[in-house]
Coordinates of C-alpha atoms in Angstrom, one line a residue:
M22 CA 8.1 20.4 23.5
T23 CA 8.9 16.8 23.7
A24 CA 8.9 14.4 20.8
L25 CA 5.9 12.7 22.2
A26 CA 3.9 15.9 22.5
K27 CA 4.8 16.9 18.9
K28 CA 3.8 13.5 17.6
H29 CA 0.4 13.7 19.2
Q30 CA -0.9 17.2 19.2
Y31 CA -3.3 17.7 22.1
V32 CA -6.9 18.7 21.3
G33 CA -9.2 20.2 23.8
A34 CA -12.4 18.4 24.9
V35 CA -14.7 20.4 22.7
G36 CA -12.4 20.9 19.8
R37 CA -10.5 24.1 20.7
P38 CA -6.7 23.7 20.3
Q39 CA -4.9 24.2 23.5
N40 CA -1.4 25.2 24.5
V41 CA 0.2 21.9 23.7
G42 CA 3.6 22.4 25.4
T43 CA 2.1 23.8 28.6
I44 CA -0.5 21.1 28.9
F45 CA 1.9 18.3 28.1
Q46 CA 4.5 19.4 30.5
S47 CA 2.0 19.9 33.4
K48 CA 0.4 16.5 32.8
M49 CA 3.8 14.8 32.5
A50 CA 4.8 16.3 35.8
K51 CA 1.7 14.9 37.4
L52 CA 2.2 11.5 35.8
L53 CA 5.7 11.3 37.1
E54 CA 4.5 11.7 40.7
N55 CA 4.3 7.9 40.3
R56 CA 7.8 7.2 39.1
F57 CA 7.0 3.6 38.1
Y58 CA 3.9 4.4 36.0
Y59 CA 5.4 2.6 33.1
L60 CA 5.9 -0.6 35.3
D61 CA 2.3 -0.4 36.4
N62 CA 1.2 -0.3 32.8
F63 CA 3.4 -3.2 31.8
Q64 CA 2.1 -5.3 34.7
L65 CA -1.4 -4.4 33.7
V66 CA -0.8 -5.9 30.2
L67 CA 0.7 -9.1 31.7
T68 CA -2.2 -9.5 34.0
W69 CA -4.7 -8.8 31.2
V70 CA -3.1 -11.3 28.8
A71 CA -2.7 -13.9 31.5
Q72 CA -6.4 -13.7 32.4
R73 CA -7.8 -13.5 28.8
Y74 CA -5.3 -15.6 26.8
D75 CA -4.0 -18.2 29.2
D76 CA -5.1 -21.0 26.8
L77 CA -3.1 -19.4 24.0
L78 CA 0.1 -18.8 25.9
R79 CA 3.2 -20.8 25.2
H80 CA 5.1 -22.3 28.1
E81 CA 7.9 -19.7 28.0
E82 CA 5.4 -16.8 27.8
R83 CA 3.4 -18.2 30.8
Q84 CA 6.6 -18.8 32.7
F85 CA 7.9 -15.2 31.9
I86 CA 4.6 -13.7 33.3
E87 CA 4.8 -15.8 36.5
H88 CA 8.5 -15.2 37.1
F89 CA 8.3 -11.4 36.3
H90 CA 6.2 -10.6 39.4
S91 CA 8.7 -12.3 41.7
L92 CA 11.6 -10.1 40.7
P93 CA 12.7 -7.0 42.7
R94 CA 10.9 -3.9 41.7
A95 CA 14.1 -2.2 40.3
S96 CA 14.7 -5.2 38.1
R97 CA 11.1 -5.3 36.8
A98 CA 11.3 -1.6 36.1
L99 CA 14.6 -1.8 34.3
L100 CA 13.4 -4.7 32.1
T101 CA 10.2 -2.8 31.3
R102 CA 12.3 0.3 30.3
M103 CA 14.3 -1.9 27.9
V104 CA 11.1 -3.6 26.5
M105 CA 9.5 -0.3 25.8
R106 CA 12.5 1.1 24.0
K107 CA 13.6 0.6 20.4
G108 CA 15.9 -2.3 19.6
D109 CA 17.4 -5.0 21.8
L110 CA 21.0 -3.6 22.4
F111 CA 21.6 -1.1 25.2
R112 CA 24.7 0.6 26.6
S113 CA 24.8 0.6 30.4
D114 CA 25.2 4.4 30.5
K115 CA 21.9 4.8 28.5
L116 CA 20.0 2.8 31.2
I117 CA 20.4 5.2 34.0
Y118 CA 17.1 6.1 35.7
D119 CA 16.8 7.8 39.1
E120 CA 13.9 5.6 40.3
I121 CA 15.8 2.4 39.4
G122 CA 19.2 3.2 41.0
V123 CA 22.4 1.2 40.3
V124 CA 22.1 -0.5 36.9
D125 CA 24.4 -3.4 37.7
A126 CA 22.3 -4.3 40.8
A127 CA 19.0 -4.1 38.9
M128 CA 20.4 -6.0 36.0
A129 CA 21.8 -9.0 37.9
P130 CA 18.5 -10.9 38.4
L131 CA 17.6 -10.3 34.7
V132 CA 21.0 -11.8 33.6
A133 CA 20.6 -14.7 36.1
C134 CA 17.3 -15.8 34.6
G135 CA 18.5 -15.5 31.1
W136 CA 16.3 -12.6 30.0
V137 CA 19.3 -10.3 29.4
D138 CA 22.8 -11.1 28.0
D139 CA 25.5 -9.0 29.6
R140 CA 28.2 -10.1 27.1
P141 CA 26.5 -10.3 23.7
L142 CA 28.6 -10.9 20.6
L143 CA 28.5 -7.9 18.4
D144 CA 29.5 -7.6 14.7
L145 CA 30.9 -4.4 13.3
E146 CA 27.5 -3.0 12.4
A147 CA 25.9 -3.7 15.8
L148 CA 29.0 -2.2 17.5
F149 CA 28.7 1.0 15.4
G150 CA 25.2 1.4 16.6
Q151 CA 26.5 1.6 20.2
L152 CA 29.6 3.8 19.6
K153 CA 30.0 7.6 19.6
K154 CA 32.0 9.0 16.7
S155 CA 34.9 9.9 19.0
E156 CA 35.0 6.3 20.2
I157 CA 35.2 5.0 16.7
T158 CA 38.2 7.1 16.1
H159 CA 39.8 5.9 19.4
I160 CA 39.3 2.3 18.5
F161 CA 40.0 2.2 14.8
G162 CA 42.0 5.4 14.2
S163 CA 44.7 4.0 11.9
D164 CA 42.3 2.0 9.9
L165 CA 39.7 4.7 9.2
L166 CA 38.9 6.2 5.9
K167 CA 41.0 9.3 5.2
T168 CA 39.5 12.2 3.4
A169 CA 41.2 15.5 2.5
N170 CA 38.4 17.9 3.0
R171 CA 36.0 16.6 5.6
T172 CA 35.5 14.1 8.5
P173 CA 33.9 10.9 7.2
T174 CA 30.4 9.9 8.3
K175 CA 29.8 6.9 10.4
T176 CA 28.4 5.1 7.4
E177 CA 31.5 5.8 5.4
Q178 CA 33.7 4.6 8.3
L179 CA 31.7 1.4 8.6
L180 CA 32.1 0.7 4.9
A181 CA 35.8 1.3 5.1
L182 CA 36.3 -1.0 8.1
R183 CA 34.3 -3.9 6.8
T184 CA 37.3 -5.4 5.1
T185 CA 39.7 -5.1 8.1
A186 CA 37.4 -5.6 11.1
Q187 CA 35.4 -8.7 10.8
G188 CA 34.0 -11.3 13.1
Q189 CA 32.1 -10.8 16.4
Q190 CA 33.3 -9.8 19.9
C191 CA 31.6 -8.6 23.1
F192 CA 31.8 -4.8 23.7
S193 CA 34.8 -5.1 26.0
G194 CA 36.6 -7.1 23.4
W195 CA 36.1 -4.3 20.8
Y196 CA 36.7 -1.5 23.2
P197 CA 38.8 -2.7 26.3
Q198 CA 39.3 0.9 27.5
S199 CA 35.6 1.5 28.1
V200 CA 34.1 1.3 31.6
E201 CA 30.6 0.7 29.9
C202 CA 29.1 -2.5 28.8
V203 CA 26.4 -3.5 26.3
Y204 CA 23.4 -5.6 27.3
Q205 CA 21.1 -7.5 24.9
L206 CA 17.5 -8.2 25.6
R207 CA 16.7 -11.8 24.9
I208 CA 13.0 -11.9 25.4
S209 CA 11.9 -9.4 22.7
A210 CA 9.9 -12.1 20.8
I211 CA 8.1 -13.0 24.0
C212 CA 7.2 -9.5 24.8
D213 CA 6.2 -8.7 21.2
D214 CA 3.8 -11.7 21.3
I215 CA 2.3 -10.5 24.6
K216 CA 1.9 -7.0 23.1
L217 CA 0.2 -8.5 20.0
L218 CA -2.2 -10.5 22.2
F219 CA -3.1 -7.4 24.1
F220 CA -3.6 -5.0 21.2
G221 CA -4.5 -7.4 18.5
N222 CA -2.2 -5.7 16.1
L223 CA 1.4 -4.6 15.7
H224 CA 0.9 -0.9 14.9
Q225 CA -0.1 0.1 18.5
D226 CA 2.5 0.2 21.1
W227 CA 3.3 1.1 24.7
T228 CA 2.9 4.8 24.1
E229 CA -0.9 4.3 24.1
F230 CA -0.7 4.0 27.9
V231 CA 1.3 7.2 28.3
L232 CA -1.0 9.2 26.0
A233 CA -4.0 7.9 27.9
D234 CA -2.3 8.6 31.3
L235 CA -1.6 12.2 30.1
G236 CA -5.1 12.7 28.9
V237 CA -3.9 13.3 25.4
F238 CA -6.2 10.5 24.3
T239 CA -9.4 9.5 26.1
Y240 CA -11.0 6.2 25.1
E241 CA -14.6 5.0 25.5
K242 CA -15.0 2.3 28.2
V243 CA -16.6 -0.7 26.7
A244 CA -17.7 -3.8 28.6
F245 CA -15.5 -6.8 27.5
T246 CA -17.0 -10.3 27.3
S247 CA -15.1 -13.5 27.7
S248 CA -15.2 -13.9 23.9
S249 CA -13.8 -10.4 23.2
R250 CA -10.5 -11.5 21.9
G251 CA -8.6 -10.7 18.8
F252 CA -7.2 -14.2 18.6
Q253 CA -9.1 -17.4 19.3
S254 CA -6.3 -19.9 18.9
R255 CA -2.5 -19.9 18.9
Q256 CA -2.6 -20.6 15.2
D257 CA -4.3 -17.2 14.8
V258 CA -1.3 -15.5 16.4
D259 CA 1.2 -17.4 14.3
D260 CA -0.8 -16.6 11.1
Y261 CA -0.9 -12.9 12.0
H262 CA 2.9 -12.9 12.2
Y263 CA 3.2 -14.9 9.0
L264 CA 1.0 -12.4 7.1
F265 CA 2.8 -9.5 8.6
Q266 CA 6.2 -10.9 7.4
C267 CA 4.8 -11.4 3.9
R268 CA 3.6 -7.8 3.9
E269 CA 7.0 -6.6 5.1
R270 CA 8.8 -8.6 2.4
F271 CA 6.5 -7.1 -0.3
L272 CA 7.0 -3.5 1.0
E273 CA 10.8 -4.0 1.2
G274 CA 10.9 -4.9 -2.5
E275 CA 11.1 -8.7 -2.6
D276 CA 9.8 -10.2 -5.9
P277 CA 6.0 -10.1 -5.6
E278 CA 5.7 -13.5 -7.2
V279 CA 7.8 -15.1 -4.5
V280 CA 5.7 -13.4 -1.8
L281 CA 2.4 -14.5 -3.6
N282 CA 3.5 -18.1 -3.5
D283 CA 3.7 -17.8 0.3
I284 CA 0.2 -16.3 0.7
P285 CA -2.4 -18.9 1.4
N286 CA -5.1 -19.5 -1.1
A287 CA -7.6 -20.7 1.5
C288 CA -9.5 -18.2 3.5
Y289 CA -8.8 -17.7 7.2
S290 CA -11.7 -18.4 9.6
N291 CA -10.5 -15.4 11.7
T292 CA -12.2 -12.4 10.0
L293 CA -9.4 -10.0 11.0
L294 CA -6.7 -12.2 9.4
E295 CA -8.8 -12.8 6.3
A296 CA -9.2 -9.0 5.9
R297 CA -5.4 -8.6 6.2
R298 CA -4.9 -11.4 3.6
N299 CA -7.4 -9.8 1.1
K300 CA -5.8 -6.4 1.5
L301 CA -2.3 -7.7 0.9
L302 CA -3.4 -9.5 -2.2
F303 CA -5.1 -6.2 -3.4
Q304 CA -1.9 -4.3 -2.8
I305 CA 0.2 -6.7 -4.8
G306 CA -2.4 -6.6 -7.6
Q307 CA -2.1 -2.8 -7.6
H308 CA 1.7 -3.2 -7.9
Y309 CA 1.3 -5.4 -11.0
E310 CA -1.3 -3.0 -12.5
K311 CA 0.9 0.0 -11.9
N312 CA 3.7 -1.8 -13.7
K313 CA 1.4 -2.7 -16.6
A314 CA 1.6 -6.5 -15.8
Y315 CA -2.1 -6.7 -16.3
G316 CA -2.4 -10.5 -16.6
A317 CA -0.6 -10.9 -13.4
A318 CA -2.8 -8.2 -11.8
V319 CA -6.0 -10.0 -12.9
A320 CA -4.8 -13.3 -11.4
V321 CA -4.1 -11.6 -8.0
Y322 CA -7.3 -9.5 -7.9
E323 CA -9.3 -12.7 -8.5
R324 CA -7.8 -14.1 -5.3
S325 CA -8.9 -11.2 -3.3
N326 CA -12.3 -10.2 -1.8
Y327 CA -11.0 -6.8 -0.8
S328 CA -13.3 -3.9 -1.7
G329 CA -12.5 -2.7 -5.2
A330 CA -10.6 -5.8 -6.3
R331 CA -13.3 -6.9 -8.7
V332 CA -13.5 -3.7 -10.6
R333 CA -9.7 -3.5 -10.7
A334 CA -9.7 -6.9 -12.3
I335 CA -12.2 -5.8 -14.9
R336 CA -10.1 -2.8 -15.8
S337 CA -6.9 -4.9 -16.0
M338 CA -8.7 -7.3 -18.3
E339 CA -9.7 -4.4 -20.5
R340 CA -6.2 -3.0 -20.6
C341 CA -4.7 -6.3 -21.8
G342 CA -7.4 -6.8 -24.4
Q343 CA -9.5 -9.4 -22.7
F344 CA -12.7 -7.6 -23.6
G345 CA -15.0 -10.6 -23.5
L346 CA -13.9 -11.7 -20.1
A347 CA -14.0 -8.1 -18.8
L348 CA -17.6 -7.7 -20.1
A349 CA -18.8 -11.0 -18.6
L350 CA -17.4 -10.0 -15.2
A351 CA -18.7 -6.5 -15.4
E352 CA -22.2 -7.7 -16.2
T353 CA -22.1 -10.1 -13.3
A354 CA -20.9 -7.2 -11.1
Q355 CA -23.6 -5.0 -12.4
C356 CA -26.3 -7.4 -11.2
H357 CA -24.9 -7.4 -7.7
P358 CA -22.6 -4.3 -7.2
E359 CA -20.7 -4.4 -4.0
S360 CA -20.9 -0.7 -3.5
E361 CA -22.0 2.6 -5.0
A362 CA -18.4 3.2 -6.0
E363 CA -18.3 -0.1 -8.0
K364 CA -21.7 0.8 -9.6
Q365 CA -20.3 4.2 -10.6
Q366 CA -17.2 2.8 -12.2
L367 CA -19.1 0.0 -14.0
A368 CA -21.3 2.7 -15.6
R369 CA -18.2 4.0 -17.3
I370 CA -16.6 0.7 -18.1
L371 CA -19.6 -1.1 -19.7
P372 CA -20.1 1.3 -22.6
R373 CA -16.3 1.1 -23.5
L374 CA -16.4 -2.6 -23.5
S375 CA -19.6 -2.7 -25.6
R376 CA -18.0 -0.5 -28.2
Q377 CA -14.8 -2.7 -28.2
L378 CA -17.1 -5.8 -28.9
G379 CA -19.3 -4.0 -31.5
R380 CA -22.4 -4.2 -29.4
P381 CA -25.3 -1.7 -29.9
K382 CA -24.9 1.5 -28.1
E383 CA -26.9 1.6 -24.8
P384 CA -29.1 4.6 -24.1
T385 CA -27.2 7.3 -22.3
I386 CA -28.3 8.0 -18.7
A387 CA -28.8 11.6 -18.1
K388 CA -26.4 13.1 -15.5
I389 CA -27.8 14.8 -12.5
S390 CA -27.4 18.6 -12.6
H391 CA -26.2 20.4 -9.5
Q392 CA -26.6 24.1 -8.6
R393 CA -23.6 26.0 -9.7
I394 CA -21.9 29.0 -8.0
D395 CA -19.2 31.0 -9.8
L396 CA -16.9 33.1 -7.7
S397 CA -14.2 35.4 -8.9
I398 CA -12.0 36.2 -5.9
W399 CA -8.8 38.2 -5.4
P400 CA -6.1 35.8 -4.2
A401 CA -5.6 35.8 -0.5
I402 CA -2.5 37.3 0.9
A403 CA -2.5 34.9 3.8
P404 CA -1.8 31.2 3.1
V405 CA -5.3 29.9 3.3
S406 CA -7.0 27.1 1.3
V407 CA -9.4 27.8 -1.5
E408 CA -12.2 26.4 0.6
E409 CA -11.4 28.8 3.4
H410 CA -11.2 31.7 1.0
A411 CA -14.6 30.7 -0.6
R412 CA -16.1 30.4 2.9
D413 CA -15.0 33.9 3.9
H414 CA -16.2 35.4 0.6
L415 CA -19.6 33.8 0.7
E416 CA -20.2 34.9 4.2
K417 CA -19.4 38.5 3.3
I418 CA -21.7 38.7 0.2
E419 CA -24.7 40.7 1.3
Q420 CA -27.0 40.1 -1.7
R421 CA -26.9 36.4 -2.6
Q422 CA -27.9 35.4 -6.1
V423 CA -29.9 32.2 -5.4
D424 CA -33.2 30.9 -6.7
S425 CA -35.3 31.5 -3.7
P426 CA -35.7 35.0 -2.0
A427 CA -35.9 33.2 1.3
F428 CA -32.1 33.0 1.3
N429 CA -31.7 36.8 1.1
A430 CA -30.8 37.1 4.8
Q431 CA -27.8 36.9 7.1
S432 CA -26.0 33.5 6.9
R433 CA -23.1 31.7 8.5
V434 CA -20.7 29.6 6.5
F435 CA -18.5 26.9 8.0
Y436 CA -15.7 24.8 6.4
V437 CA -16.7 21.3 7.6
E438 CA -15.9 18.9 4.7
N439 CA -16.6 15.4 6.2
G440 CA -16.6 16.6 9.8
L441 CA -20.1 17.8 10.5
I442 CA -22.3 15.0 9.2
N443 CA -20.0 12.3 10.6
S444 CA -19.9 14.0 14.0
L445 CA -23.7 14.3 14.2
F446 CA -24.0 10.6 13.2
G447 CA -21.3 9.6 15.8
L448 CA -23.0 11.6 18.5
L449 CA -26.5 10.2 17.8
C450 CA -25.3 6.6 17.3
W451 CA -22.6 6.5 20.0
S452 CA -24.2 3.7 21.9
A453 CA -24.5 1.6 18.6
V454 CA -20.9 2.3 17.5
F455 CA -19.6 1.3 20.9
A456 CA -22.0 -1.6 21.6
P457 CA -20.1 -4.5 23.3
I458 CA -20.4 -6.8 20.2
P459 CA -18.2 -9.9 20.5
N460 CA -14.8 -9.4 18.9
A461 CA -15.3 -5.7 18.3
F462 CA -13.3 -4.5 21.3
F463 CA -10.6 -6.4 23.2
H464 CA -8.4 -3.9 24.9
P465 CA -8.9 -0.4 26.4
F466 CA -7.4 1.7 23.6
H467 CA -9.8 1.2 20.7
T468 CA -10.8 4.4 18.9
G469 CA -13.6 2.4 17.4
P470 CA -14.8 -1.2 16.8
V471 CA -12.3 -3.5 15.0
D472 CA -14.9 -4.5 12.4
L473 CA -15.8 -0.9 11.5
Q474 CA -15.1 -1.4 7.8
S475 CA -16.4 -4.9 7.6
P476 CA -19.3 -5.5 5.2
D477 CA -21.5 -6.9 8.0
F478 CA -20.8 -4.0 10.5
H479 CA -24.3 -2.6 10.3
Q480 CA -25.9 -6.0 10.2
R481 CA -24.3 -7.0 13.4
R482 CA -25.7 -3.9 15.1
E483 CA -28.9 -3.5 13.2
Q484 CA -31.1 -3.3 16.3
Q485 CA -28.8 -0.7 18.0
F486 CA -28.6 1.5 15.0
G487 CA -32.4 1.1 14.4
E488 CA -33.1 2.4 17.9
C489 CA -30.8 5.4 17.3
L490 CA -32.1 6.4 14.0
R491 CA -35.7 6.1 15.0
Q492 CA -35.1 9.1 17.4
L493 CA -35.0 11.2 14.2
D494 CA -38.7 10.5 13.8
T495 CA -39.3 12.6 17.0
D496 CA -37.4 15.4 18.7
Q497 CA -35.5 12.9 20.9
Y498 CA -32.4 13.1 18.6
L499 CA -31.8 16.7 19.7
S500 CA -31.4 15.9 23.3
T501 CA -29.4 12.7 22.6
I502 CA -26.9 14.5 20.4
R503 CA -26.5 17.4 22.9
Q504 CA -26.1 15.1 25.9
C505 CA -23.5 13.0 24.1
F506 CA -21.7 16.1 23.0
K507 CA -21.5 17.2 26.6
E508 CA -20.8 13.8 28.3
K509 CA -18.4 12.3 25.7
A510 CA -16.4 15.5 24.9
G511 CA -12.9 14.6 23.7
V512 CA -13.4 10.8 23.8
Q513 CA -11.9 9.1 20.8
S514 CA -14.4 8.2 18.1
P515 CA -14.1 7.1 14.4
F516 CA -16.8 9.6 13.5
V517 CA -16.7 12.6 15.9
F518 CA -14.4 15.5 14.9
W519 CA -13.9 17.1 18.3
H520 CA -11.5 19.8 16.9
L521 CA -14.2 21.0 14.5
L522 CA -17.4 20.7 16.5
T523 CA -18.1 23.9 18.6
D524 CA -21.2 24.8 20.5
E525 CA -22.1 27.4 17.8
L526 CA -21.7 24.9 14.9
L527 CA -23.7 22.2 16.8
D528 CA -26.5 24.7 17.6
L529 CA -26.8 25.9 14.0
A530 CA -26.7 22.4 12.6
L531 CA -29.5 21.2 14.9
L532 CA -31.5 24.3 14.1
C533 CA -31.2 24.3 10.4
L534 CA -30.7 20.6 9.3
P535 CA -34.1 18.8 9.0
A536 CA -34.3 15.5 10.7
D537 CA -35.2 13.6 7.6
H538 CA -32.1 15.0 5.8
L539 CA -30.0 13.9 8.7
K540 CA -31.5 10.5 8.5
R541 CA -30.8 10.2 4.8
C542 CA -27.2 11.2 5.3
F543 CA -26.8 8.8 8.2
E544 CA -28.3 5.8 6.3
R545 CA -25.9 6.5 3.5
V546 CA -22.9 6.5 5.9
L547 CA -24.0 3.2 7.3
S548 CA -24.5 1.6 3.9
D549 CA -20.7 1.8 3.2
I550 CA -18.7 3.3 6.0
K551 CA -15.4 2.8 4.2
S552 CA -16.4 4.9 1.2
N553 CA -19.2 7.2 2.5
R554 CA -17.4 8.8 5.5
A555 CA -15.6 10.8 2.8
G556 CA -16.6 13.0 -0.2
M557 CA -19.1 15.2 1.6
P558 CA -19.3 18.9 0.5
D559 CA -16.6 21.2 1.9
L560 CA -18.8 24.1 3.2
I561 CA -22.2 24.4 4.9
Q562 CA -24.1 27.6 4.8
F563 CA -26.8 28.2 7.5
W564 CA -29.6 30.7 7.4
P565 CA -30.8 30.5 11.0
D566 CA -33.7 32.9 10.6
Q567 CA -35.2 30.6 8.0
K568 CA -33.9 27.5 9.7
T569 CA -32.4 26.2 6.4
Y570 CA -29.1 25.4 4.9
R571 CA -27.1 24.6 1.8
M572 CA -24.0 22.4 1.4
I573 CA -21.3 23.6 -1.0
E574 CA -18.5 21.7 -2.7
V575 CA -15.6 24.1 -3.6
K576 CA -13.4 23.6 -6.6
G577 CA -10.4 25.8 -7.3
P578 CA -9.0 26.6 -10.7
G579 CA -8.2 23.4 -12.7
D580 CA -9.8 21.2 -9.9
R581 CA -12.5 18.6 -10.8
L582 CA -15.1 16.7 -8.9
Q583 CA -13.9 13.3 -7.5
D584 CA -15.9 10.2 -7.8
N585 CA -16.9 10.0 -4.1
Q586 CA -17.8 13.7 -4.2
L587 CA -20.0 13.1 -7.3
R588 CA -21.8 10.3 -5.4
W589 CA -22.6 12.5 -2.5
L590 CA -23.8 15.3 -4.7
D591 CA -26.0 13.0 -6.7
Y592 CA -27.4 11.5 -3.4
C593 CA -28.2 14.9 -2.0
A594 CA -29.9 16.0 -5.3
K595 CA -31.9 12.8 -5.5
H596 CA -33.3 13.4 -1.9
Q597 CA -33.9 17.1 -2.4
M598 CA -31.1 18.2 0.0
P599 CA -29.8 21.6 -1.0
V600 CA -26.4 21.3 -2.5
A601 CA -24.2 23.4 -4.9
V602 CA -20.8 23.3 -6.5
C603 CA -18.8 26.5 -6.2
Y604 CA -16.2 27.1 -8.9
V605 CA -13.6 29.6 -7.9
Q606 CA -11.4 31.6 -10.3
W607 CA -8.8 34.1 -9.2
A608 CA -9.6 37.6 -10.2
A609 CA -7.0 39.2 -12.5
S610 CA -4.9 42.0 -11.0

């Protein structure tokens, strides 16, 4: 199997894993019938960017796009191959492609227009990146590090030569005996900016085209408006690069205080940039908090509007003894909590702060009790998870000890975790999730809207989601979900778990889950997509004869309920949705 196939495991349209190697190879063979498929994709990007971002392009970028189309096809293909590969230095013997032909001939126009340097100056480190080990020995034999017991590594050889082989030379100057040469791509920055304009981010790359061409990933086709752009000004592009560099500096270990001084205090008007700024500040605050620099953490958290920053600031104040300030901020937050998660954490923090300040003890709020299942199970011989083990055991039990005799019938148990409710939501609300809202989609490879985790995500689509959820007041939701399951099978979605959702599971879910319960779950997901897409119970148990169900959270020995799981359990209990916690203990041998 190729590296690309291993990286992106193919999943069948209705969730059944396929023979990855066979499918990948057959689709790759079909794709390669067009030997210049990669050139077609690159030219599509250039055309797309020229049409949608002409007002943002710099002179050299516009000139590159215009001139590129005038070059011979072999030259365009060779340049595209170089752009899509890692780095900017290439040996001539690594640029041999059947469809391109003679490298020198294809390269000549690229050198002539200054896009490629055919005699770049290389320092020792750059040279080592282009040499084979045998070539290093041939060039530097007498100066190499000598060891008694083993051949030195390339890194050791590089360190040994740094004192004797300094300066810069072209490849032929370092290695006159070689018939090869090294080329350097000189337009990497231009192509990176074009790629950024197309994708709106720096984490997607050219493999998106290949994976789509192969059918590994299929994306929803969304109508793009003229305003559907990730960047509205050239300053947005420059600011993106600037924030990205700040983040890279922080992740590479630069002094956080130095990085902080370079992060703007003012908010960006571009919501995507502002989200990135807030997240970076939050990450730096976490770094300070982890290192017990609580005062510094508070100062950074107060600069960030990232979800969770306020409660982290309160906890940092508490840890450095600023109880009064912490209490004041906590009480403000309690009046207008940003999420259920913050409300839950404040309920723990406020009593502690009150005790520290000698305040009267507040009345204790009774905890919601959940149905409990205790299982003593023999450890599995096969390497399966505790959730799978509990699923299998529950399905085999013939007499179920539950409150209602109605459950004493044959059941089916599935390990679904977050997959089932999210998938049903995604199928019913597909049209709302992929509504062509301005600045939500701006290229063909979105798995979901860019603003999915924004606080106003629901608000911007309130009408569309309202129309979808109202179907749960009639039987219309049943046909909508089934039709979407059939028509959109395998299409990327931020909610639908195609690998999990089978015909059987879908049929049982629509038979046994009441519409009003689905509506409650969907409304909770919509209220805080970032937090509420996770934490759902692990298992779901169906009794098809009674058209009922139960959700079950599984906890193995020593495991405990997480905060997001507790919030889902409490929500289900509050709305009379059947839920239980199953505590598993391993039976003694």
